Coordinates of C-alpha atoms in Angstrom, one line a residue:
Chain F
X22 CA -14.0 -11.2 -28.1
X23 CA -15.8 -14.1 -26.8
X24 CA -13.9 -16.9 -25.1
X25 CA -10.7 -14.9 -24.6
X26 CA -11.2 -14.7 -20.8
X27 CA -11.7 -18.4 -20.2
X28 CA -8.0 -19.3 -19.3
X29 CA -8.2 -18.2 -15.8
X30 CA -5.0 -18.8 -13.7
X31 CA -5.1 -20.2 -10.3
X32 CA -2.4 -19.4 -7.6
X33 CA 0.9 -20.6 -8.9
X34 CA 3.0 -20.3 -5.7
X35 CA 1.9 -23.0 -3.6
X36 CA 3.4 -22.4 0.0
X37 CA 2.3 -19.4 2.0
X38 CA 6.0 -18.6 3.1
X39 CA 7.1 -18.5 -0.6
X40 CA 4.0 -16.1 -1.3
X41 CA 5.1 -13.9 1.4
X42 CA 8.8 -13.8 0.3
X43 CA 7.6 -13.1 -3.2
X44 CA 5.5 -10.3 -1.9
X45 CA 8.5 -8.7 0.1
X46 CA 10.6 -8.9 -3.1
X47 CA 7.6 -7.5 -5.3
X48 CA 7.1 -4.5 -3.0
X49 CA 10.9 -4.0 -2.9
X50 CA 11.2 -4.2 -6.7
X51 CA 8.4 -1.8 -7.2
X52 CA 10.3 0.8 -5.1
X53 CA 13.5 0.0 -6.7
X54 CA 11.8 0.7 -10.1
X55 CA 10.4 4.0 -8.8
X56 CA 13.8 5.1 -7.8
X57 CA 15.4 4.1 -11.1
X58 CA 12.6 5.9 -13.0
X59 CA 12.6 9.0 -10.8
X60 CA 16.2 9.1 -9.6
X61 CA 16.2 12.3 -7.5
X62 CA 16.4 10.4 -4.1
X63 CA 19.2 8.4 -5.5
X64 CA 21.0 11.6 -6.8
X65 CA 20.6 13.1 -3.3
X66 CA 22.1 10.0 -1.7
X67 CA 25.0 10.2 -3.9
X68 CA 25.6 14.0 -3.1
X69 CA 25.0 13.9 0.7
X70 CA 28.3 12.0 1.4
X71 CA 30.1 14.8 -0.6
X72 CA 28.6 17.5 1.8
X73 CA 28.8 15.5 5.1
X74 CA 32.1 13.7 4.6
X75 CA 33.9 15.9 2.1
X76 CA 33.1 19.2 3.3
X77 CA 32.2 18.9 7.1
X78 CA 34.3 15.9 7.8
X79 CA 37.2 17.1 5.4
X80 CA 37.2 20.4 7.3
X81 CA 37.2 18.8 10.6
X82 CA 40.2 16.3 9.5
X83 CA 42.2 19.2 8.4
X84 CA 41.7 21.6 11.3
X85 CA 40.6 19.7 14.6
X86 CA 41.8 16.3 14.6
X87 CA 45.5 16.6 15.2
X88 CA 45.5 15.3 18.7
X89 CA 43.5 12.1 18.0
X90 CA 45.1 8.8 18.5
X91 CA 43.3 7.2 15.6
X92 CA 42.9 7.8 11.8
X93 CA 40.0 10.3 11.8
X94 CA 39.5 9.5 7.9
X95 CA 38.9 6.0 8.5
X96 CA 36.6 6.8 11.6
X97 CA 34.5 9.0 9.5
X98 CA 34.5 6.6 6.5
X99 CA 33.0 3.7 8.6
X100 CA 30.7 6.2 10.3
X101 CA 29.4 7.5 7.1
X102 CA 28.9 4.1 5.6
X103 CA 26.7 2.9 8.5
X104 CA 25.0 6.3 8.5
X105 CA 23.9 6.0 4.9
X106 CA 22.7 2.6 5.3
X107 CA 20.6 3.5 8.3
X108 CA 19.5 7.1 7.4
X109 CA 18.7 6.5 3.7
X110 CA 16.5 3.5 4.7
X111 CA 14.7 5.5 7.4
X112 CA 14.2 8.4 4.8
X113 CA 13.0 5.9 2.1
X114 CA 10.2 4.6 4.5
X115 CA 8.5 7.9 3.8
X116 CA 7.5 6.3 0.5
X117 CA 4.5 4.6 2.6
X118 CA 3.0 8.0 3.0
X119 CA 3.5 8.7 -0.6
X120 CA 1.6 5.6 -1.5
X121 CA -1.2 6.7 0.9
X122 CA -1.2 10.1 -0.8
X123 CA -1.4 8.6 -4.3
X124 CA -3.9 5.9 -3.1
X125 CA -1.6 3.1 -4.1
X126 CA -1.8 1.9 -0.4
X127 CA -5.5 0.8 -1.4
X128 CA -3.8 -1.6 -3.8
X129 CA -1.1 -2.8 -1.2
X130 CA -3.6 -3.3 1.7
X131 CA -6.2 -5.0 -0.4
X132 CA -3.6 -7.7 -1.4
X133 CA -3.7 -11.1 0.3
X134 CA -0.2 -10.7 2.0
X135 CA 0.6 -9.9 5.5
X136 CA 1.3 -6.4 6.5
X137 CA 4.8 -7.5 7.6
X138 CA 5.6 -8.5 4.1
X139 CA 4.6 -4.9 2.8
X140 CA 6.7 -3.3 5.5
X141 CA 9.8 -5.6 4.9
X142 CA 9.3 -5.0 1.3
X143 CA 9.4 -1.4 1.8
X144 CA 12.5 -1.5 3.9
X145 CA 14.4 -3.7 1.4
X146 CA 13.2 -1.3 -1.4
X147 CA 14.4 1.8 0.6
X148 CA 17.7 0.1 1.3
X149 CA 18.4 0.4 -2.5
X150 CA 18.9 4.0 -2.2
X151 CA 20.9 3.4 1.0
X152 CA 23.4 1.3 -1.3
X153 CA 23.5 4.2 -3.7
X154 CA 24.5 6.4 -0.9
X155 CA 27.2 4.0 0.2
X156 CA 28.6 4.3 -3.4
X157 CA 28.7 8.0 -2.8
X158 CA 30.8 7.4 0.4
X159 CA 33.2 5.2 -1.5
X160 CA 33.6 7.7 -4.2
X161 CA 34.3 10.6 -1.7
X162 CA 36.6 8.3 0.3
X163 CA 38.5 7.6 -2.8
X164 CA 38.9 11.3 -3.6
X165 CA 40.0 11.8 0.1
X166 CA 42.3 8.8 0.0
X167 CA 40.6 7.0 2.7
X168 CA 40.3 3.2 1.9
X169 CA 39.4 0.1 3.9
X170 CA 41.0 -3.4 3.6
X171 CA 39.0 -6.0 1.7
X172 CA 38.1 -7.8 4.9
X173 CA 36.8 -4.6 6.6
X174 CA 34.5 -4.2 3.5
X175 CA 33.4 -7.8 3.8
X176 CA 32.6 -7.4 7.4
X177 CA 30.6 -4.3 6.9
X178 CA 28.8 -5.9 4.0
X179 CA 27.7 -8.6 6.3
X180 CA 26.2 -6.1 8.7
X181 CA 24.5 -4.0 6.1
X182 CA 21.2 -5.8 6.1
X183 CA 20.9 -5.3 9.9
X184 CA 21.6 -1.6 9.6
X185 CA 19.0 -1.1 6.9
X186 CA 16.6 -3.2 8.8
X187 CA 17.0 -1.3 11.9
X188 CA 16.7 2.0 10.2
X189 CA 13.6 0.9 8.4
X190 CA 12.1 -0.5 11.5
X191 CA 12.7 2.9 13.5
X192 CA 10.9 4.7 10.7
X193 CA 8.0 2.6 11.0
X194 CA 7.2 3.7 14.5
X195 CA 6.2 7.1 13.2
X196 CA 5.4 6.5 9.4
X197 CA 2.8 4.1 10.4
X198 CA 0.4 6.6 11.7
X199 CA 1.4 9.7 9.7
X200 CA -0.9 10.6 6.7
X201 CA 0.6 13.9 5.3
X202 CA 3.8 14.1 3.1
X203 CA 4.8 17.3 4.7
X204 CA 4.7 15.8 8.1
X205 CA 6.6 12.7 7.2
X206 CA 9.4 14.7 5.7
X207 CA 9.6 16.7 8.8
X208 CA 9.5 13.8 11.0
X209 CA 12.2 12.1 8.9
X210 CA 14.4 15.1 9.3
X211 CA 13.8 15.1 13.1
X212 CA 14.7 11.4 13.3
X213 CA 17.8 11.4 11.0
X214 CA 19.5 14.9 11.7
X215 CA 20.0 14.5 15.4
X216 CA 21.4 11.0 15.0
X217 CA 23.8 12.2 12.3
X218 CA 25.4 14.6 14.7
X219 CA 25.0 12.8 18.1
X220 CA 25.8 9.1 17.2
X221 CA 29.3 9.5 16.5
X222 CA 29.1 9.2 12.7
X223 CA 31.5 12.0 12.0
X224 CA 32.2 13.7 15.5
X225 CA 33.5 11.4 18.1
X226 CA 31.3 11.1 21.2
X227 CA 33.7 9.2 23.5
X228 CA 34.0 12.2 25.6
X229 CA 30.5 13.5 25.4
X230 CA 28.9 14.4 28.9
X231 CA 25.6 15.7 30.3
X232 CA 22.5 15.8 28.0
X233 CA 24.6 15.0 24.9
X234 CA 26.1 11.8 26.6
X235 CA 22.4 10.8 27.5
X236 CA 21.2 11.5 23.9
X237 CA 24.0 9.7 22.2
X238 CA 23.3 6.6 24.5
X239 CA 19.5 6.7 23.5
X240 CA 19.6 7.1 19.8
X241 CA 19.6 3.7 18.0
X242 CA 22.1 4.7 15.3
X243 CA 24.9 5.1 18.1
X244 CA 24.9 1.4 18.4
X245 CA 24.9 0.7 14.6
X246 CA 27.8 3.0 14.0
X247 CA 29.5 1.6 17.0
X248 CA 28.9 -2.0 16.0
X249 CA 30.1 -1.1 12.3
X250 CA 33.4 0.3 13.9
X251 CA 33.8 -2.8 16.1
X252 CA 33.7 -5.1 13.2
X253 CA 35.9 -2.8 10.8
X254 CA 38.4 -2.3 13.7
X255 CA 38.6 -5.8 14.9
X256 CA 42.1 -6.7 16.0
X257 CA 43.6 -3.4 15.3
X258 CA 45.5 -1.5 18.0
X259 CA 43.2 1.5 17.8
X260 CA 40.1 -0.6 18.4
X261 CA 39.7 0.7 22.1
X262 CA 40.2 4.3 21.0
X263 CA 37.3 4.1 18.4
X264 CA 34.8 1.5 19.7
X265 CA 32.6 2.5 22.7
X266 CA 30.7 -0.5 23.5
X267 CA 31.0 -4.4 23.6
X268 CA 29.8 -5.4 20.0
X269 CA 27.5 -8.1 21.7
X270 CA 25.8 -5.3 23.6
X271 CA 25.4 -3.2 20.4
X272 CA 24.1 -6.2 18.6
X273 CA 21.6 -7.1 21.2
X274 CA 20.4 -3.4 21.6
X275 CA 20.1 -3.2 17.6
X276 CA 18.3 -6.6 17.4
X277 CA 15.9 -5.7 20.4
X278 CA 15.0 -2.3 19.1
X279 CA 14.6 -3.4 15.5
X280 CA 12.1 -6.2 16.4
X281 CA 10.3 -3.8 18.8
X282 CA 10.0 -1.0 16.3
X283 CA 9.1 -3.5 13.4
X284 CA 6.3 -5.0 15.4
X285 CA 4.9 -2.0 17.0
X286 CA 5.3 0.1 13.8
X287 CA 3.6 -2.5 11.7
X288 CA 0.7 -2.8 14.1
X289 CA 0.3 0.9 14.1
X290 CA 0.5 1.1 10.3
X291 CA -2.2 -1.6 10.0
X292 CA -4.4 -0.1 12.6
X293 CA -4.1 3.5 11.3
X294 CA -5.4 2.4 7.8
X295 CA -8.1 0.2 9.2
X296 CA -9.4 1.6 12.4
X297 CA -10.7 5.0 11.5
Chain P
X30 CA -27.3 -19.9 -6.3
X31 CA -25.3 -19.7 -3.2
X32 CA -24.7 -16.4 -1.4
X33 CA -21.3 -14.9 -2.0
X34 CA -21.8 -11.7 0.0
X35 CA -23.6 -12.0 3.4
X36 CA -24.0 -8.9 5.5
X37 CA -25.7 -9.0 8.9
X38 CA -26.4 -5.9 11.1
X39 CA -23.4 -4.0 9.9
X40 CA -22.5 -1.0 11.9
X41 CA -19.7 1.5 11.4
X42 CA -19.1 4.4 13.6
X43 CA -16.1 6.5 12.7
X44 CA -13.9 7.8 15.6
X45 CA -14.9 11.2 16.8
X46 CA -18.3 11.3 15.1
X47 CA -21.5 11.4 16.8
X48 CA -23.6 9.3 14.2
X49 CA -22.7 6.0 12.6
X50 CA -22.0 6.0 8.9
X51 CA -23.5 2.6 8.5
X52 CA -26.5 1.6 10.7
X53 CA -27.2 -1.8 10.9
X54 CA -27.4 -2.9 7.3
X55 CA -28.1 -6.5 6.2
X56 CA -28.0 -7.8 2.7
X57 CA -27.1 -11.0 0.7
X58 CA -25.7 -11.1 -2.8
X59 CA -25.9 -14.5 -4.7
X60 CA -23.1 -15.9 -6.8
X61 CA -23.1 -14.2 -10.3
X62 CA -25.2 -11.4 -9.5
X63 CA -24.9 -7.9 -10.6
X64 CA -25.7 -5.9 -7.3
X65 CA -26.0 -2.1 -7.6
X66 CA -25.4 -0.2 -4.4
X67 CA -26.8 3.3 -4.8
X68 CA -27.2 6.2 -2.7
X69 CA -26.4 9.9 -2.4
X70 CA -23.0 11.4 -1.4
X71 CA -22.5 10.5 2.3
X72 CA -24.9 7.7 2.5
X73 CA -22.5 5.1 3.6
X74 CA -21.7 3.4 0.2
X75 CA -17.8 3.7 0.2
X76 CA -17.9 2.8 4.0
X77 CA -19.8 -0.3 3.3
X78 CA -17.5 -1.3 0.4
X79 CA -14.4 -0.6 2.4
X80 CA -15.6 -2.8 5.3
X81 CA -16.5 -5.6 2.8
X82 CA -13.0 -5.3 1.1
X83 CA -11.3 -5.6 4.6
X84 CA -9.7 -2.2 4.3
X85 CA -11.9 -0.7 7.1
X86 CA -12.8 -2.1 10.3
X87 CA -16.5 -2.5 11.3
X88 CA -17.8 -1.4 14.6
X89 CA -20.3 -4.5 14.8
X90 CA -22.1 -6.9 12.7
X91 CA -21.1 -10.0 10.7
X92 CA -19.7 -10.1 7.1
X93 CA -18.8 -13.2 5.1
X94 CA -17.4 -13.0 1.5
X95 CA -17.1 -16.1 -0.7
X96 CA -17.7 -18.2 2.4
X97 CA -15.0 -16.4 4.5
X98 CA -15.3 -14.3 7.5
X99 CA -13.8 -10.7 6.9
X100 CA -12.4 -10.8 10.5
X101 CA -11.1 -14.2 11.0
X102 CA -10.1 -15.0 7.3
X103 CA -9.4 -11.5 5.9
X104 CA -6.5 -12.7 3.8
X105 CA -8.6 -15.6 2.2
X106 CA -11.3 -12.8 1.5
X107 CA -8.7 -10.5 -0.1
X108 CA -7.5 -13.4 -2.4
X109 CA -11.1 -13.9 -3.5
X110 CA -12.0 -10.4 -4.3
X111 CA -11.0 -7.8 -7.0
X112 CA -11.4 -4.1 -6.0
X113 CA -11.5 -1.0 -8.2
X114 CA -11.5 2.0 -5.8
X115 CA -13.2 5.4 -6.4
X116 CA -9.9 7.1 -6.8
X117 CA -7.3 5.4 -9.2
X118 CA -4.9 3.2 -7.3
X119 CA -2.4 2.8 -10.2
X120 CA 1.2 3.7 -9.6
X121 CA 1.6 6.6 -12.1
X122 CA 5.4 6.2 -12.2
X123 CA 5.2 2.7 -13.5
X124 CA 3.8 1.5 -16.8
X125 CA 0.5 -0.2 -17.0
X126 CA 2.2 -3.6 -17.4
X127 CA 4.4 -3.1 -14.3
X128 CA 1.3 -2.3 -12.3
X129 CA -0.4 -5.4 -13.5
X130 CA 2.9 -7.5 -12.8
X131 CA 3.2 -6.0 -9.2
X132 CA -0.4 -7.1 -8.6
X133 CA -0.1 -10.5 -10.1
X134 CA 3.0 -11.2 -7.9
X135 CA 1.3 -10.0 -4.9
X136 CA -1.4 -12.3 -5.4
X137 CA 1.0 -15.2 -5.6
X138 CA 0.2 -16.0 -9.3
X139 CA 3.7 -15.7 -10.4
X140 CA 7.2 -14.9 -8.8
X141 CA 8.6 -11.4 -9.5
X142 CA 10.9 -10.9 -12.3
X143 CA 12.5 -7.5 -13.3
X144 CA 11.0 -7.2 -16.7
X145 CA 8.1 -8.2 -18.9
X146 CA 10.2 -10.5 -21.1
X147 CA 11.6 -12.2 -18.1
X148 CA 8.2 -13.2 -16.8
X149 CA 6.8 -16.7 -17.5
X150 CA 5.1 -17.1 -21.1
X151 CA 1.7 -17.8 -19.3
X152 CA 1.8 -14.3 -17.6
X153 CA 2.7 -12.4 -20.8
X154 CA 0.1 -14.1 -22.7
X155 CA -2.6 -13.5 -20.2
X156 CA -1.8 -9.7 -19.9
X157 CA -1.6 -9.2 -23.5
X158 CA -4.8 -11.1 -23.9
X159 CA -6.6 -9.1 -21.3
X160 CA -5.3 -5.7 -22.6
X161 CA -6.4 -6.7 -26.2
X162 CA -9.9 -7.5 -25.0
X163 CA -10.4 -4.1 -23.3
X164 CA -8.7 -2.4 -26.3
X165 CA -5.5 -1.1 -24.5
X166 CA -2.9 -3.6 -25.8
X167 CA -0.9 -0.9 -27.5
X168 CA -0.8 1.2 -24.2
X169 CA 0.6 -1.6 -22.1
X170 CA 4.1 -0.3 -21.8
X171 CA 3.1 3.3 -21.3
X172 CA 3.6 5.1 -18.1
X173 CA 0.4 5.4 -16.3
X174 CA 0.8 9.0 -15.8
X175 CA 0.6 9.6 -19.6
X176 CA -2.5 7.6 -20.0
X177 CA -5.9 9.1 -20.3
X178 CA -8.4 8.6 -17.4
X179 CA -10.4 6.1 -19.4
X180 CA -7.3 4.1 -20.5
X181 CA -6.0 4.0 -16.9
X182 CA -9.5 2.9 -15.7
X183 CA -9.5 0.0 -18.3
X184 CA -6.0 -1.2 -16.9
X185 CA -7.4 -1.1 -13.4
X186 CA -10.1 -3.5 -14.5
X187 CA -7.4 -5.7 -16.2
X188 CA -5.3 -5.6 -13.0
X189 CA -8.2 -6.3 -10.8
X190 CA -9.2 -9.3 -12.8
X191 CA -5.8 -10.9 -13.4
X192 CA -6.4 -13.1 -10.3
X193 CA -9.8 -14.2 -11.6
X194 CA -11.7 -13.0 -8.4
X195 CA -15.1 -14.5 -7.8
X196 CA -16.3 -11.1 -6.5
X197 CA -15.6 -7.8 -8.0
X198 CA -16.2 -4.6 -6.1
X199 CA -16.5 -1.5 -8.2
X200 CA -16.5 1.9 -6.2
X201 CA -17.8 4.4 -8.8
X202 CA -15.7 3.0 -11.4
X203 CA -16.8 5.2 -14.3
X204 CA -16.4 8.5 -12.3
X205 CA -14.8 11.1 -14.6
X206 CA -15.0 9.0 -17.7
X207 CA -16.4 10.1 -21.0
X208 CA -19.5 8.4 -22.4
X209 CA -17.6 6.2 -24.8
X210 CA -15.1 4.9 -22.2
X211 CA -17.9 4.3 -19.8
X212 CA -19.7 2.3 -22.6
X213 CA -16.5 0.3 -23.5
X214 CA -15.8 -0.5 -19.8
X215 CA -19.3 -1.8 -19.2
X216 CA -19.1 -3.9 -22.5
X217 CA -16.0 -5.5 -21.0
X218 CA -17.5 -6.0 -17.4
X219 CA -20.6 -7.6 -19.0
X220 CA -18.4 -10.0 -20.8
X221 CA -16.5 -10.9 -17.6
X222 CA -19.8 -11.6 -15.8
X223 CA -21.0 -13.9 -18.8
X224 CA -17.8 -15.8 -19.1
X225 CA -16.6 -16.2 -15.6
X226 CA -19.9 -15.8 -13.8
X227 CA -18.2 -12.9 -11.5
X228 CA -20.4 -11.3 -8.9
X229 CA -20.4 -7.5 -9.3
X230 CA -21.0 -5.2 -6.5
X231 CA -21.2 -1.7 -7.7
X232 CA -21.6 1.7 -6.4
X233 CA -22.2 4.5 -8.8
X234 CA -23.7 7.9 -9.2
X235 CA -24.6 7.1 -12.9
X236 CA -27.9 5.5 -12.2
X237 CA -28.4 4.2 -15.7
X238 CA -25.3 1.9 -15.2
X239 CA -27.6 0.1 -12.5
X240 CA -30.5 -0.6 -15.1
X241 CA -29.0 -3.9 -16.0
X242 CA -28.4 -4.9 -12.2
X243 CA -30.1 -8.0 -10.9
X244 CA -30.8 -6.0 -7.5
X245 CA -30.6 -2.4 -6.8
X246 CA -30.1 -1.5 -3.2
X247 CA -30.5 2.1 -2.0
X248 CA -28.8 3.2 1.1
X249 CA -29.4 6.6 2.6
X250 CA -28.2 7.9 6.0
X251 CA -26.5 4.6 6.6
X252 CA -29.6 2.5 6.2
X253 CA -30.9 0.5 3.5
X254 CA -33.9 2.1 2.2
X255 CA -35.1 -0.1 -0.6
X256 CA -33.6 -3.3 -2.2
X257 CA -35.3 -5.0 -5.1
X258 CA -34.9 -5.8 -8.8
X259 CA -34.8 -2.4 -10.9
X260 CA -37.9 -3.2 -12.5
X261 CA -39.8 -3.8 -9.5
X262 CA -38.6 -0.4 -8.0
X263 CA -39.5 1.4 -11.3
X264 CA -43.0 -0.2 -11.1
X265 CA -43.6 0.5 -7.5
X266 CA -42.9 4.2 -8.1
X267 CA -44.6 4.4 -11.4
X268 CA -41.2 5.5 -13.0
X269 CA -40.1 5.3 -16.6
X270 CA -36.4 4.9 -15.6
X271 CA -34.3 3.8 -12.7
X272 CA -33.0 7.3 -12.5
X273 CA -36.5 8.9 -12.1
X274 CA -37.5 6.2 -9.5
X275 CA -34.2 6.8 -7.6
X276 CA -34.7 10.5 -7.3
X277 CA -38.4 10.2 -6.5
X278 CA -37.6 7.8 -3.8
X279 CA -34.9 9.8 -2.3
X280 CA -36.9 13.0 -2.1
X281 CA -39.6 11.0 -0.2
X282 CA -36.9 9.4 2.0
X283 CA -35.4 12.7 2.8
X284 CA -38.8 14.2 3.7
X285 CA -39.4 11.1 6.1
X286 CA -35.9 11.5 7.4
X287 CA -36.7 15.1 8.6
X288 CA -38.0 13.8 11.9
X289 CA -35.3 11.1 12.4
X290 CA -33.7 11.4 15.8
X291 CA -30.6 9.6 14.4
X292 CA -31.0 6.7 17.0
X293 CA -31.3 4.1 14.2
X294 CA -34.5 1.9 13.4
X295 CA -37.3 4.1 12.2
X296 CA -39.4 3.8 9.0
X297 CA -36.6 3.1 6.6
X298 CA -35.8 -0.5 7.6
X299 CA -39.3 -1.3 6.9
X300 CA -39.1 -0.4 3.4
X301 CA -36.7 -3.2 2.3
X302 CA -39.1 -5.7 4.0
X303 CA -42.1 -4.0 2.3
X304 CA -40.5 -4.6 -1.1
X305 CA -40.0 -8.3 -0.3
X306 CA -36.2 -8.1 -1.2
X307 CA -34.1 -10.9 0.1
X308 CA -30.9 -8.9 -0.5

C-alpha cells in the first residue's frame, strides 16, 4: 500500500478564466448527466408541448382564430419554442434547492470557483431540458403541419442561449434564498404559469387592456417571446400584426433584466448559504 | 513546523439567536498535525469547521488557513482544503467515479470530458490508484445510491483528496459506519498523513478516534475548555482513556457552567492557559 499516494497532481488548468469556464461546463455536465439518468423532467418537457400546443393551441386554432390576419399556427409555434427555452430553464433551476436538500451544495460551495460559475453552470445544465422541450414542440408542430423556414430556425437558434439565460437568471432571484423543495416547486409554478398565459405565448396580447395589459408588459417572457417573433417574422408582411415592440427595445429589456437578476440572484444565493 | 490553521478570537452569532454559538475561540494547528476538536452536541464544532472551510460567515475574529485569510482569499483557502462533511455530499444519482470527476474538474485539475475513458490517462490512473488503496476499486462505477454507507464514505475520502489538499477537515467522518469500516477508513487516513504530511482537523463523537491525535481540543458552550495532547489530558484528570477523561471533564465543566451568565469569558478560557496548550 505504501507509496501509492505519492504521485500528487497539481492544478493542470493554468488560467483562472479557463478554470471558471471548465467549472461552468462541469456543473452543467453534471446536471445533464442527472437528466439523462433520471429522465422524468425531460419526459415532462417532451409532453408539455403536446398539452399546451396540441390540445390548448389546437383547440384555439380550430375554433377561435378565424378572423386573425396572421397564421396562428406559426404564431403559437414560435411562442412555444421561446416558452420552452425560457420556462424549462427557469424550472430546471430548482435543482439548486435539490442540491441543498441532498447536501450536494456543500460540495459545490466549498469548491474554489466563483459562485457565478456555479449559477451559470446550473443555467446551462437546465437549458438541456429546455432543448428537449423544443424537440417536443417540433414534433407536435410536425403533427399539426406547422413548419418554419430554415432561416427562421437559424434565427431562433441564435437567440436560444439568451432565452435560456434570461429564464435561468429570473429563477435565481427566488431560488437563491429558498431552502425547501416544496416551496421551490410552488414558486416556479407561480413564476412560469402566469407568463405562459400572459406573455403572448399562445394567446395574442396585442389587444390586452387594464391589468392584463400591465401584467403582460411587466413579465420578462413577453419580451423574449416578442423578440423571438421579431426575428422569425423579419421581412414578412404579417410582421406588424404579430410583433409588439421594436426588437432593440426587447433585446435591451431582456439583457438588462438578465444581468440584474443574475447578479442579484447570485449574491442572494451566496449570502443565503453563508450568512446564517 | 509552520502553523497551517490560525484562529484568533473567533465569534459566531447566528441570526435571531441570543447566544453566540462560538464565543471567542483561538487556536493554532501546525503543519502535519492531527488535531481533534471534540465537544458535545451543540458545542460549536460544526459551526467552527463551517467557518474554517469558508461555507459560513463569521461574526468577528481572524482566521488564516494555509497562509490565506478566509475573508480576503476564500478561493485560495478552498483550493488548499479538503472537506468531508457530517452528512454525505456525494450525488447519489451519479456513480462514484462521476462524483470524483466533477470534483477534480471543479478544482481545475483536468478539463471535463463526458466519460471516464475520455478523461486523460493521468486522471484515470489516479482515480483507480486511490480507489484501490481504500479498497473500493470494484465499486468505482456503481451509482452512489446503491453503495453502503461505509463504501460511500471511502469514496468521499478519495474525492476530498484528489486535489491533494494540505489540510483536511473531517466533520464526524465515521458517523453511522460499522467498526470495520471505521477501522479501514482510519488506516487510510493515517497513510495519507504519513505519506503527504496532510494536516487533519477532526471533529468526532467517537472519542477513541482522537487517541492518536497530536492535540485534543475540547469545546463546550462555544468556548475552548481544554487544549493539549491527549496523554496530558488523561494524566491531568487521572483517566485511563481519553473517553474517560473527556466525560469527566465535561461533567465538571457542565457543573461550572451552571452559574454562567452567557456573557462570555468566565472560568473556561483559563483552562486552556492552565494546561499550557499553544493550540
